[in-house]
mmCIF file of C-alpha atoms in Angstrom:
data_model
loop_
_atom_site.group_PDB
_atom_site.id
_atom_site.type_symbol
_atom_site.label_atom_id
_atom_site.label_comp_id
_atom_site.label_asym_id
_atom_site.label_seq_id
_atom_site.Cartn_x
_atom_site.Cartn_y
_atom_site.Cartn_z
ATOM 1 C CA MET T 234 0.000 0.000 0.000
ATOM 2 C CA MET T 235 2.803 2.426 0.875
ATOM 3 C CA ASN T 236 4.461 1.799 -2.501
ATOM 4 C CA ALA T 237 1.174 2.695 -4.208
ATOM 5 C CA LEU T 238 0.855 5.861 -2.104
ATOM 6 C CA LEU T 239 4.443 6.905 -2.877
ATOM 7 C CA TYR T 240 3.806 6.236 -6.573
ATOM 8 C CA ALA T 241 0.710 8.468 -6.492
ATOM 9 C CA LEU T 242 2.536 11.233 -4.604
ATOM 10 C CA GLU T 243 5.418 11.247 -7.082
ATOM 11 C CA ALA T 244 3.089 11.189 -10.097
ATOM 12 C CA ASN T 245 1.114 14.112 -8.682
ATOM 13 C CA LEU T 246 4.339 16.033 -8.136
ATOM 14 C CA TYR T 247 5.009 15.810 -11.876
ATOM 15 C CA LEU T 248 1.381 16.667 -12.661
ATOM 16 C CA SER T 249 1.798 19.835 -10.595
ATOM 17 C CA LEU T 250 4.990 20.713 -12.464
ATOM 18 C CA PHE T 251 3.316 20.242 -15.863
ATOM 19 C CA ALA T 252 0.190 22.147 -14.769
ATOM 20 C CA ILE T 253 2.268 25.145 -13.645
ATOM 21 C CA PHE T 254 4.162 25.125 -16.939
ATOM 22 C CA TYR T 255 0.932 24.971 -18.970
ATOM 23 C CA PHE T 256 -0.692 27.759 -16.952
ATOM 24 C CA PHE T 257 2.155 30.234 -17.442
ATOM 25 C CA ALA T 258 3.374 29.248 -20.914
ATOM 26 C CA LEU T 259 0.638 27.728 -23.070
ATOM 27 C CA ARG T 260 -2.905 28.378 -21.856
ATOM 28 C CA LYS T 261 -3.317 31.576 -23.919
ATOM 29 C CA GLU T 262 -1.931 30.047 -27.111
ATOM 30 C CA LYS T 263 -4.410 29.450 -29.929
ATOM 31 C CA ASN T 264 -2.850 26.153 -31.016
ATOM 32 C CA HIS T 265 -5.675 24.151 -29.467
ATOM 33 C CA LEU T 266 -4.828 20.758 -30.973
ATOM 34 C CA THR T 267 -1.220 21.052 -29.804
ATOM 35 C CA ASN T 268 -2.320 22.231 -26.367
ATOM 36 C CA ARG T 269 -4.625 19.253 -26.058
ATOM 37 C CA MET T 270 -1.751 16.931 -26.941
ATOM 38 C CA VAL T 271 0.449 18.622 -24.324
ATOM 39 C CA LEU T 272 -2.213 18.256 -21.614
ATOM 40 C CA LEU T 273 -2.900 14.592 -22.352
ATOM 41 C CA SER T 274 0.801 13.787 -22.697
ATOM 42 C CA SER T 275 1.494 15.500 -19.379
ATOM 43 C CA ILE T 276 -0.998 13.236 -17.643
ATOM 44 C CA LEU T 277 0.359 10.066 -19.227
ATOM 45 C CA ILE T 278 4.021 10.977 -18.686
ATOM 46 C CA ALA T 279 3.431 12.017 -15.070
ATOM 47 C CA TRP T 280 1.944 8.611 -14.291
ATOM 48 C CA THR T 281 4.622 6.751 -16.264
ATOM 49 C CA ILE T 282 7.838 8.238 -14.852
ATOM 50 C CA PRO T 283 7.448 6.824 -11.306
ATOM 51 C CA GLY T 284 6.901 3.365 -12.768
ATOM 52 C CA ILE T 285 10.481 3.313 -14.026
ATOM 53 C CA SER T 286 11.576 2.429 -10.496
ATOM 54 C CA TYR T 287 8.467 1.367 -8.564
ATOM 55 C CA LEU T 288 7.468 -1.316 -11.039
ATOM 56 C CA GLU T 289 10.939 -2.829 -11.469
ATOM 57 C CA PRO T 290 10.764 -6.566 -10.756
ATOM 58 C CA VAL T 291 13.018 -8.041 -8.080
ATOM 59 C CA SER T 292 14.335 -11.398 -9.287
ATOM 60 C CA GLY T 293 10.942 -11.983 -10.888
ATOM 61 C CA LEU T 294 9.349 -12.321 -7.468
ATOM 62 C CA LEU T 295 6.499 -10.515 -5.773
ATOM 63 C CA PRO T 296 7.062 -7.579 -3.373
ATOM 64 C CA SER T 297 7.896 -8.474 0.199
ATOM 65 C CA LEU T 298 5.875 -7.923 3.341
ATOM 66 C CA ARG T 299 7.577 -5.200 5.379
ATOM 67 C CA LEU T 300 7.428 -5.815 9.109
ATOM 68 C CA GLU T 301 6.445 -2.788 11.192
ATOM 69 C CA ALA T 302 8.743 -1.618 13.982
ATOM 70 C CA ILE T 303 7.684 -2.875 17.417
ATOM 71 C CA THR T 304 8.115 -0.444 20.303
ATOM 72 C CA ILE T 305 9.356 -1.662 23.686
ATOM 73 C CA SER T 306 9.442 0.500 26.829
ATOM 74 C CA PRO T 307 10.064 -0.204 30.533
ATOM 75 C CA ASN T 308 6.323 0.155 31.208
ATOM 76 C CA THR T 309 5.271 -2.439 28.622
ATOM 77 C CA LEU T 310 2.863 -4.750 30.449
ATOM 78 C CA ALA T 311 2.678 -8.419 29.666
ATOM 79 C CA ASP T 312 -1.084 -8.558 30.010
ATOM 80 C CA SER T 313 -1.818 -5.465 27.902
ATOM 81 C CA PRO T 314 0.381 -5.356 24.793
ATOM 82 C CA THR T 315 0.015 -2.572 22.282
ATOM 83 C CA VAL T 316 -1.722 -4.587 19.619
ATOM 84 C CA PHE T 317 -3.373 -1.794 17.678
ATOM 85 C CA ASN T 318 -0.303 0.108 16.543
ATOM 86 C CA PHE T 319 -1.197 2.239 13.537
ATOM 87 C CA SER T 320 1.708 4.087 11.980
ATOM 88 C CA PHE T 321 1.451 7.553 10.472
ATOM 89 C CA GLN T 322 1.948 5.984 7.039
ATOM 90 C CA GLU T 323 -0.979 3.626 7.612
ATOM 91 C CA VAL T 324 -3.226 6.532 8.620
ATOM 92 C CA LEU T 325 -2.217 8.439 5.476
ATOM 93 C CA ALA T 326 -2.836 5.380 3.327
ATOM 94 C CA SER T 327 -6.276 4.895 4.894
ATOM 95 C CA ILE T 328 -7.246 8.528 4.249
ATOM 96 C CA TYR T 329 -5.995 8.231 0.669
ATOM 97 C CA VAL T 330 -8.015 5.073 0.024
ATOM 98 C CA LEU T 331 -11.103 6.690 1.573
ATOM 99 C CA GLY T 332 -10.722 9.627 -0.827
ATOM 100 C CA ILE T 333 -10.474 7.231 -3.769
ATOM 101 C CA MET T 334 -13.622 5.423 -2.648
ATOM 102 C CA VAL T 335 -15.590 8.678 -2.330
ATOM 103 C CA GLY T 336 -14.320 9.938 -5.695
ATOM 104 C CA SER T 337 -15.154 6.624 -7.362
ATOM 105 C CA ALA T 338 -18.689 6.694 -5.966
ATOM 106 C CA ILE T 339 -19.255 10.250 -7.253
ATOM 107 C CA PHE T 340 -17.851 9.375 -10.680
ATOM 108 C CA ILE T 341 -19.967 6.223 -11.017
ATOM 109 C CA LYS T 342 -23.091 8.142 -9.981
ATOM 110 C CA ARG T 343 -22.449 10.845 -12.600
ATOM 111 C CA LEU T 344 -21.630 8.317 -15.309
ATOM 112 C CA LEU T 345 -24.733 6.233 -14.640
ATOM 113 C CA GLY T 346 -26.842 9.397 -14.519
ATOM 114 C CA THR T 347 -25.508 10.466 -17.909
ATOM 115 C CA LEU T 348 -26.108 7.078 -19.521
ATOM 116 C CA SER T 349 -29.584 6.732 -18.017
ATOM 117 C CA PHE T 350 -30.490 10.213 -19.296
ATOM 118 C CA PHE T 351 -30.030 9.065 -22.876
ATOM 119 C CA THR T 352 -31.500 5.636 -22.148
ATOM 120 C CA TRP T 353 -34.812 6.959 -20.803
ATOM 121 C CA ASN T 354 -35.201 9.772 -23.345
ATOM 122 C CA SER T 355 -36.093 9.072 -26.966
ATOM 123 C CA THR T 356 -33.291 9.812 -29.408
ATOM 124 C CA SER T 357 -33.369 10.901 -33.047
ATOM 125 C CA PRO T 358 -30.520 9.589 -35.214
ATOM 126 C CA ILE T 359 -28.476 12.154 -37.153
ATOM 127 C CA SER T 360 -25.914 10.260 -39.207
ATOM 128 C CA SER T 361 -23.810 8.445 -36.574
ATOM 129 C CA LEU T 362 -25.117 10.707 -33.793
ATOM 130 C CA LYS T 363 -28.086 10.391 -31.453
ATOM 131 C CA LEU T 364 -29.986 13.555 -30.563
ATOM 132 C CA VAL T 365 -32.225 14.095 -27.531
ATOM 133 C CA GLU T 366 -34.426 17.182 -27.348
ATOM 134 C CA THR T 367 -35.059 18.378 -23.795
ATOM 135 C CA ASP T 368 -37.496 20.888 -22.300
ATOM 136 C CA SER T 369 -34.733 23.323 -21.400
ATOM 137 C CA LYS T 370 -32.151 25.716 -22.772
ATOM 138 C CA GLU T 371 -29.328 23.228 -22.256
ATOM 139 C CA ALA T 372 -26.971 21.852 -24.889
ATOM 140 C CA TRP T 373 -24.320 19.239 -24.178
ATOM 141 C CA SER T 374 -22.839 16.037 -25.529
ATOM 142 C CA PHE T 375 -21.301 12.773 -24.382
ATOM 143 C CA PHE T 376 -19.455 10.747 -27.012
ATOM 144 C CA ASN T 377 -21.956 10.420 -29.923
ATOM 145 C CA LEU T 378 -24.943 11.471 -27.782
ATOM 146 C CA ILE T 379 -26.147 15.078 -27.995
ATOM 147 C CA ALA T 380 -28.767 16.818 -25.844
ATOM 148 C CA LEU T 381 -30.339 19.943 -27.348
ATOM 149 C CA GLY T 382 -32.882 22.080 -25.491
ATOM 150 C CA LYS T 383 -36.183 22.941 -27.176
ATOM 151 C CA GLU T 384 -36.041 26.417 -25.609
ATOM 152 C CA ILE T 385 -32.910 27.315 -27.572
ATOM 153 C CA PRO T 386 -33.792 29.992 -30.160
ATOM 154 C CA ALA T 387 -34.118 28.529 -33.648
ATOM 155 C CA GLU T 388 -31.459 30.860 -35.068
ATOM 156 C CA ASN T 389 -28.926 29.505 -32.539
ATOM 157 C CA LYS T 390 -29.569 25.789 -32.885
ATOM 158 C CA GLU T 391 -27.512 25.235 -36.026
ATOM 159 C CA TRP T 392 -24.474 26.921 -34.462
ATOM 160 C CA ILE T 393 -24.811 24.972 -31.232
ATOM 161 C CA LEU T 394 -25.379 21.644 -32.964
ATOM 162 C CA GLU T 395 -22.231 22.152 -35.037
ATOM 163 C CA HIS T 396 -20.345 22.981 -31.850
ATOM 164 C CA GLU T 397 -21.433 19.737 -30.189
ATOM 165 C CA LYS T 398 -20.592 17.779 -33.336
ATOM 166 C CA VAL T 399 -16.978 18.929 -32.973
ATOM 167 C CA HIS T 400 -16.875 17.466 -29.449
ATOM 168 C CA VAL T 401 -18.183 14.192 -30.861
ATOM 169 C CA GLU T 402 -15.853 14.109 -33.879
ATOM 170 C CA GLU T 403 -12.729 14.818 -31.834
ATOM 171 C CA LYS T 404 -13.730 12.474 -28.994
ATOM 172 C CA HIS T 405 -13.464 15.045 -26.230
ATOM 173 C CA SER T 406 -15.541 12.830 -23.947
ATOM 174 C CA ALA T 407 -12.668 10.331 -23.822
ATOM 175 C CA ASP T 408 -10.472 13.095 -22.395
ATOM 176 C CA LYS T 409 -13.120 13.852 -19.789
ATOM 177 C CA LEU T 410 -13.226 10.221 -18.668
ATOM 178 C CA LEU T 411 -9.428 10.108 -18.446
ATOM 179 C CA ILE T 412 -9.186 13.238 -16.299
ATOM 180 C CA GLN T 413 -11.997 11.950 -14.076
ATOM 181 C CA LEU T 414 -9.986 8.788 -13.391
ATOM 182 C CA VAL T 415 -6.872 10.862 -12.718
ATOM 183 C CA LYS T 416 -8.912 13.039 -10.361
ATOM 184 C CA ILE T 417 -10.055 9.967 -8.432
ATOM 185 C CA ILE T 418 -6.466 8.832 -7.894
ATOM 186 C CA GLY T 419 -5.071 12.326 -7.303
ATOM 187 C CA TRP T 420 -8.054 13.804 -5.443
ATOM 188 C CA PHE T 421 -5.766 15.591 -2.966
ATOM 189 C CA ASN T 422 -3.845 17.548 -5.631
ATOM 190 C CA PRO T 423 -5.142 21.018 -6.662
ATOM 191 C CA ALA T 424 -3.155 20.736 -9.913
ATOM 192 C CA VAL T 425 -5.392 17.866 -11.044
ATOM 193 C CA TYR T 426 -8.464 20.087 -10.744
ATOM 194 C CA TYR T 427 -6.713 22.786 -12.764
ATOM 195 C CA LEU T 428 -5.833 20.259 -15.473
ATOM 196 C CA GLU T 429 -9.496 19.225 -15.561
ATOM 197 C CA PHE T 430 -10.466 22.874 -16.083
ATOM 198 C CA ALA T 431 -7.702 23.365 -18.681
ATOM 199 C CA LEU T 432 -8.870 20.360 -20.707
ATOM 200 C CA GLU T 433 -12.491 21.530 -20.599
ATOM 201 C CA GLU T 434 -11.431 25.024 -21.653
ATOM 202 C CA ASN T 435 -9.315 23.592 -24.470
ATOM 203 C CA HIS T 436 -12.246 21.513 -25.746
ATOM 204 C CA GLU T 437 -14.490 24.570 -25.897
ATOM 205 C CA PHE T 438 -11.801 26.690 -27.557
ATOM 206 C CA ARG T 439 -11.313 24.035 -30.226
ATOM 207 C CA ALA T 440 -15.040 23.555 -30.886
ATOM 208 C CA ASP T 441 -15.534 27.333 -31.081
ATOM 209 C CA GLU T 442 -12.625 27.616 -33.517
ATOM 210 C CA VAL T 443 -14.014 24.959 -35.871
ATOM 211 C CA VAL T 444 -17.536 26.443 -35.823
ATOM 212 C CA CYS T 445 -16.214 29.932 -36.607
ATOM 213 C CA GLU T 446 -14.171 28.515 -39.495
ATOM 214 C CA ARG T 447 -17.222 26.703 -40.896
ATOM 215 C CA PHE T 448 -19.543 29.716 -40.668
ATOM 216 C CA SER T 449 -16.893 32.469 -41.095
ATOM 217 C CA ASN T 450 -18.708 34.750 -38.653
ATOM 218 C CA THR T 451 -17.146 35.260 -35.224
ATOM 219 C CA ILE T 452 -19.376 38.197 -34.244
ATOM 220 C CA THR T 453 -22.657 36.303 -34.634
ATOM 221 C CA TYR T 454 -21.208 33.272 -32.860
ATOM 222 C CA SER T 455 -20.106 35.471 -29.949
ATOM 223 C CA HIS T 456 -23.706 36.667 -29.640
ATOM 224 C CA VAL T 457 -24.855 33.027 -29.590
ATOM 225 C CA LEU T 458 -22.493 32.317 -26.697
ATOM 226 C CA VAL T 459 -23.795 35.276 -24.703
ATOM 227 C CA SER T 460 -27.452 34.441 -25.342
ATOM 228 C CA GLN T 461 -26.866 30.862 -24.156
ATOM 229 C CA SER T 462 -25.005 31.869 -21.000
ATOM 230 C CA LEU T 463 -28.045 31.177 -18.805
ATOM 231 C CA GLY T 464 -28.195 27.532 -19.884
ATOM 232 C CA GLY T 465 -26.593 24.797 -17.812
ATOM 233 C CA ILE T 466 -26.027 21.089 -17.443
ATOM 234 C CA PRO T 467 -27.069 19.177 -14.292
ATOM 235 C CA VAL T 468 -23.977 18.897 -12.085
ATOM 236 C CA ASN T 469 -24.475 15.153 -11.580
ATOM 237 C CA LEU T 470 -23.939 14.418 -15.270
ATOM 238 C CA LEU T 471 -20.800 14.115 -17.374
ATOM 239 C CA GLY T 472 -20.627 15.841 -20.722
ATOM 240 C CA ASN T 473 -19.282 18.676 -22.849
ATOM 241 C CA GLN T 474 -21.378 21.672 -21.870
ATOM 242 C CA PHE T 475 -22.020 24.432 -24.411
ATOM 243 C CA SER T 476 -22.947 27.114 -21.872
ATOM 244 C CA LYS T 477 -20.765 27.608 -18.831
ATOM 245 C CA LYS T 478 -20.465 31.061 -17.298
ATOM 246 C CA THR T 479 -16.931 30.486 -15.987
ATOM 247 C CA LEU T 480 -15.673 29.959 -19.552
ATOM 248 C CA LEU T 481 -17.768 32.570 -21.374
ATOM 249 C CA LYS T 482 -15.317 35.482 -21.135
ATOM 250 C CA SER T 483 -12.231 33.458 -22.061
ATOM 251 C CA ARG T 484 -14.039 31.809 -25.003
ATOM 252 C CA ILE T 485 -15.105 35.135 -26.504
ATOM 253 C CA GLN T 486 -11.581 36.510 -26.035
ATOM 254 C CA MET T 487 -10.059 33.443 -27.698
ATOM 255 C CA ILE T 488 -12.489 33.607 -30.648
ATOM 256 C CA ASN T 489 -11.398 37.165 -31.382
ATOM 257 C CA GLN T 490 -7.706 36.542 -30.767
ATOM 258 C CA THR T 491 -5.346 36.529 -33.724
ATOM 259 C CA LYS T 492 -3.735 33.128 -34.107
ATOM 260 C CA GLN T 493 -0.147 33.131 -32.898
ATOM 261 C CA THR T 494 2.452 30.535 -33.691
ATOM 262 C CA GLY T 495 4.352 30.564 -30.383
ATOM 263 C CA LYS T 496 6.263 27.485 -31.519
ATOM 264 C CA MET T 497 9.296 28.304 -29.387
ATOM 265 C CA LYS T 498 7.153 28.003 -26.255
ATOM 266 C CA TYR T 499 6.436 24.369 -27.019
ATOM 267 C CA LEU T 500 10.164 23.643 -27.063
ATOM 268 C CA LEU T 501 10.123 24.544 -23.364
ATOM 269 C CA THR T 502 8.378 21.229 -22.739
ATOM 270 C CA ILE T 503 11.793 19.572 -23.176
ATOM 271 C CA PRO T 504 13.494 21.236 -20.158
ATOM 272 C CA VAL T 505 10.307 20.763 -18.114
ATOM 273 C CA LEU T 506 10.413 17.042 -18.870
ATOM 274 C CA ALA T 507 14.120 17.050 -17.999
ATOM 275 C CA VAL T 508 13.322 18.595 -14.611
ATOM 276 C CA ALA T 509 10.732 15.869 -13.983
ATOM 277 C CA LEU T 510 13.267 13.160 -14.829
ATOM 278 C CA LEU T 511 15.840 14.853 -12.585
ATOM 279 C CA LEU T 512 13.363 14.896 -9.704
ATOM 280 C CA HIS T 513 12.652 11.231 -10.332
ATOM 281 C CA SER T 514 16.368 10.471 -10.313
ATOM 282 C CA CYS T 515 16.772 12.270 -6.977
ATOM 283 C CA THR T 516 13.809 10.361 -5.537
ATOM 284 C CA LYS T 517 15.298 7.092 -6.720
ATOM 285 C CA GLU T 518 18.721 7.893 -5.231
ATOM 286 C CA GLU T 519 17.154 8.851 -1.892
ATOM 287 C CA SER T 520 15.214 5.593 -1.892
ATOM 288 C CA ALA T 521 18.397 3.659 -2.607
ATOM 289 C CA THR T 522 20.248 5.475 0.197
ATOM 290 C CA THR T 523 17.458 4.665 2.646
ATOM 291 C CA SER T 524 17.513 1.052 1.570
ATOM 292 C CA SER T 525 21.246 0.838 2.219
ATOM 293 C CA SER T 526 21.067 2.434 5.680
ATOM 294 C CA GLU T 527 18.123 0.385 6.905
ATOM 295 C CA PRO T 528 17.631 -3.258 5.947
ATOM 296 C CA SER T 529 14.855 -3.870 3.487
ATOM 297 C CA ALA T 530 12.701 -6.927 3.141
ATOM 298 C CA ILE T 531 13.085 -6.682 -0.634
ATOM 299 C CA ALA T 532 16.412 -8.031 -1.922
ATOM 300 C CA GLN T 533 18.051 -10.624 -4.087
ATOM 301 C CA THR T 534 18.252 -14.228 -2.961
ATOM 302 C CA ALA T 535 21.162 -15.300 -0.736
ATOM 303 C CA GLN T 536 22.925 -18.607 -0.220
ATOM 304 C CA THR T 537 23.227 -20.249 3.205
ATOM 305 C CA ASN T 538 24.905 -23.651 3.485
ATOM 306 C CA SER T 539 24.164 -24.274 -0.210
ATOM 307 C CA ASP T 540 20.414 -23.969 0.490
ATOM 308 C CA GLU T 541 18.578 -21.126 -1.208
ATOM 309 C CA VAL T 542 17.256 -18.515 1.204
ATOM 310 C CA PHE T 543 14.683 -16.102 -0.195
ATOM 311 C CA ASP T 544 13.996 -12.547 0.884
ATOM 312 C CA VAL T 545 10.853 -12.417 -1.246
ATOM 313 C CA VAL T 546 8.509 -15.281 -2.053
ATOM 314 C CA GLU T 547 5.036 -15.687 -3.469
ATOM 315 C CA LYS T 548 3.594 -16.553 -0.054
ATOM 316 C CA MET T 549 5.442 -14.883 2.809
ATOM 317 C CA PRO T 550 5.828 -16.545 6.237
ATOM 318 C CA GLU T 551 3.198 -15.501 8.754
ATOM 319 C CA PHE T 552 3.241 -15.325 12.533
ATOM 320 C CA LYS T 553 0.238 -16.744 14.353
ATOM 321 C CA ASP T 554 -2.525 -14.062 14.329
ATOM 322 C CA GLY T 555 -0.453 -11.978 11.927
ATOM 323 C CA MET T 556 1.236 -8.696 12.809
ATOM 324 C CA GLU T 557 -1.003 -8.196 15.838
ATOM 325 C CA GLY T 558 0.097 -11.554 17.198
ATOM 326 C CA LEU T 559 3.757 -10.696 16.619
ATOM 327 C CA ILE T 560 3.375 -7.353 18.407
ATOM 328 C CA ALA T 561 1.666 -9.090 21.313
ATOM 329 C CA PHE T 562 4.403 -11.736 21.562
ATOM 330 C CA MET T 563 7.248 -9.205 21.472
ATOM 331 C CA SER T 564 5.516 -6.951 24.020
ATOM 332 C CA GLU T 565 4.943 -9.839 26.416
ATOM 333 C CA ASN T 566 8.406 -11.372 26.143
ATOM 334 C CA THR T 567 10.832 -8.474 25.679
ATOM 335 C CA VAL T 568 12.255 -7.005 28.876
ATOM 336 C CA TYR T 569 13.842 -3.568 28.750
ATOM 337 C CA PRO T 570 17.309 -4.120 30.318
ATOM 338 C CA LYS T 571 17.710 -2.255 33.609
ATOM 339 C CA SER T 572 21.257 -1.261 32.713
ATOM 340 C CA ALA T 573 20.067 0.262 29.436
ATOM 341 C CA SER T 574 17.221 2.066 31.192
ATOM 342 C CA ALA T 575 19.570 3.468 33.828
ATOM 343 C CA ALA T 576 21.955 4.689 31.121
ATOM 344 C CA ASP T 577 19.109 6.226 29.082
ATOM 345 C CA GLU T 578 19.948 3.962 26.156
ATOM 346 C CA THR T 579 17.326 3.979 23.394
ATOM 347 C CA GLY T 580 17.146 3.196 19.693
ATOM 348 C CA LYS T 581 16.275 0.605 17.096
ATOM 349 C CA VAL T 582 17.683 -2.895 16.855
ATOM 350 C CA PHE T 583 17.260 -4.621 13.498
ATOM 351 C CA VAL T 584 17.214 -8.395 13.841
ATOM 352 C CA THR T 585 17.361 -10.667 10.818
ATOM 353 C CA PHE T 586 16.335 -14.303 11.032
ATOM 354 C CA VAL T 587 15.443 -17.170 8.729
ATOM 355 C CA ILE T 588 12.115 -19.000 8.802
ATOM 356 C CA ASP T 589 12.947 -22.518 7.626
ATOM 357 C CA GLU T 590 10.746 -24.979 5.757
ATOM 358 C CA ALA T 591 9.158 -26.130 9.021
ATOM 359 C CA GLY T 592 8.442 -22.568 10.176
ATOM 360 C CA ASN T 593 11.162 -22.527 12.849
ATOM 361 C CA VAL T 594 13.086 -19.324 13.609
ATOM 362 C CA THR T 595 16.783 -19.846 12.845
ATOM 363 C CA ASN T 596 19.986 -17.783 12.602
ATOM 364 C CA PRO T 597 18.848 -14.630 14.440
ATOM 365 C CA GLU T 598 21.422 -11.867 13.959
ATOM 366 C CA VAL T 599 21.685 -8.134 14.623
ATOM 367 C CA VAL T 600 22.256 -5.899 11.597
ATOM 368 C CA GLU T 601 25.387 -4.093 12.745
ATOM 369 C CA LYS T 602 25.350 -0.870 10.706
ATOM 370 C CA ALA T 603 21.659 -0.110 11.122
ATOM 371 C CA SER T 604 21.221 -0.969 14.809
ATOM 372 C CA VAL T 605 21.861 0.995 17.991
ATOM 373 C CA GLN T 606 25.270 0.234 19.531
ATOM 374 C CA SER T 607 23.901 -0.709 22.972
ATOM 375 C CA VAL T 608 24.940 -4.309 23.711
ATOM 376 C CA ALA T 609 22.183 -4.682 26.307
ATOM 377 C CA LEU T 610 19.435 -3.666 23.875
ATOM 378 C CA ARG T 611 20.851 -5.893 21.154
ATOM 379 C CA ASN T 612 20.972 -8.900 23.463
ATOM 380 C CA ALA T 613 17.417 -8.263 24.680
ATOM 381 C CA ALA T 614 16.142 -8.166 21.098
ATOM 382 C CA LEU T 615 18.047 -11.321 20.103
ATOM 383 C CA GLU T 616 16.815 -13.192 23.165
ATOM 384 C CA THR T 617 13.157 -12.484 22.400
ATOM 385 C CA VAL T 618 13.458 -13.329 18.711
ATOM 386 C CA GLY T 619 15.114 -16.617 19.688
ATOM 387 C CA LYS T 620 12.063 -17.503 21.808
ATOM 388 C CA MET T 621 9.596 -17.091 18.928
ATOM 389 C CA PRO T 622 7.278 -20.038 18.286
ATOM 390 C CA ALA T 623 7.055 -21.560 14.814
ATOM 391 C CA TRP T 624 5.660 -19.457 11.982
ATOM 392 C CA THR T 625 3.631 -20.592 9.011
ATOM 393 C CA PRO T 626 6.479 -21.187 6.517
ATOM 394 C CA GLY T 627 6.820 -19.297 3.254
ATOM 395 C CA GLU T 628 6.146 -20.866 -0.119
ATOM 396 C CA GLN T 629 7.616 -20.399 -3.576
ATOM 397 C CA SER T 630 6.178 -22.227 -6.614
ATOM 398 C CA GLY T 631 4.094 -24.402 -4.290
ATOM 399 C CA LYS T 632 7.082 -25.528 -2.190
ATOM 400 C CA LYS T 633 7.965 -24.542 1.376
ATOM 401 C CA VAL T 634 11.235 -22.604 1.365
ATOM 402 C CA LYS T 635 13.554 -20.747 3.713
ATOM 403 C CA VAL T 636 12.800 -17.039 3.953
ATOM 404 C CA LYS T 637 14.918 -14.310 5.520
ATOM 405 C CA MET T 638 13.010 -11.728 7.564
ATOM 406 C CA THR T 639 13.990 -8.421 9.147
ATOM 407 C CA LEU T 640 12.297 -7.157 12.307
ATOM 408 C CA PRO T 641 12.915 -3.621 13.662
ATOM 409 C CA ILE T 642 12.553 -3.435 17.462
ATOM 410 C CA LYS T 643 12.410 0.088 18.876
ATOM 411 C CA PHE T 644 13.449 0.633 22.495
ATOM 412 C CA GLU T 645 12.310 3.937 23.962
ATOM 413 C CA LEU T 646 12.019 5.481 27.419
ATOM 414 C CA GLU T 647 8.877 7.358 28.395
#
């Protein structure tokens, strides 16, 4: 779960970088097709870059279970172990998942509402399109489905219908679905909401541009936009909306703007991409440094007495009652050394051990470089690990195998 959260955080960092670049460099450019390509590419690239490291396979095996640090203090009571020990990372992950669930529910509701709207209303075929006439002043589209209000003045309908046809022809609804999915995953990132707005604005700019080219009359079309400004689409539906007050001013300004090339600005996407890759490289190096300073459960296989010992297997070993059971056992059986307490000695002790094919704990050792130097704390940790009952052994390709585990034990004084 934490890997997924870190992946999402890194991807949203790049999304923010690309959104800032687009806002300051490209949003006022009249190259709407190119801008659309930049926006969509930014989304895809942002979610691809982190995968260069996070999705790298480790010896073709599945990711390892990381054991949480277990805290031991002088006041740890044998009959009341701290079983429910939620880390800050776990709380963050839970909040993140909750946000995804809420966003998914909202998206599904809007999507079903949109589809049911066209299902329960009679449609009139126009070439490959399906048209629904509503008792309103609304006009909007979703893929090849177009809703057109009966209250729209007759002289405006042809303009508006052509506008919606552009959305259909250029498949703008596919972009809307993509950004909705990105918004679900990156619900916490303001840049995602800006990118959603930027895509919607780009779609309208492009449709306006095509309509003005077909009719060769920007003034009349501007009047159509103003007269339709009171229309609106129900907020629970997805679709390309013709009338939206927040876009009215910018659309009229863009219609009357002289087309500029601004090609040099698009070359700036290269250094922006380079910055994103540099950030990714720094993130990867930091991750590697952390992995070297603290033992990780993910590693290559090692050899012990000519028998293969795995750090990662398809089915990891499991303590009785899982992590809660392990926390309870360590809390009940680890005694904080009096000498260490008197000397105010605290810190983490990393103990590695091998769960053999029968589930027995073998070869417990302290990781020298990562652990606190206190001999008393090290011995206390080793003694408790040595007392562990048998685990459920790990399995690889259907066979029970030896698996190396790492357990951080944190000694702290209250």
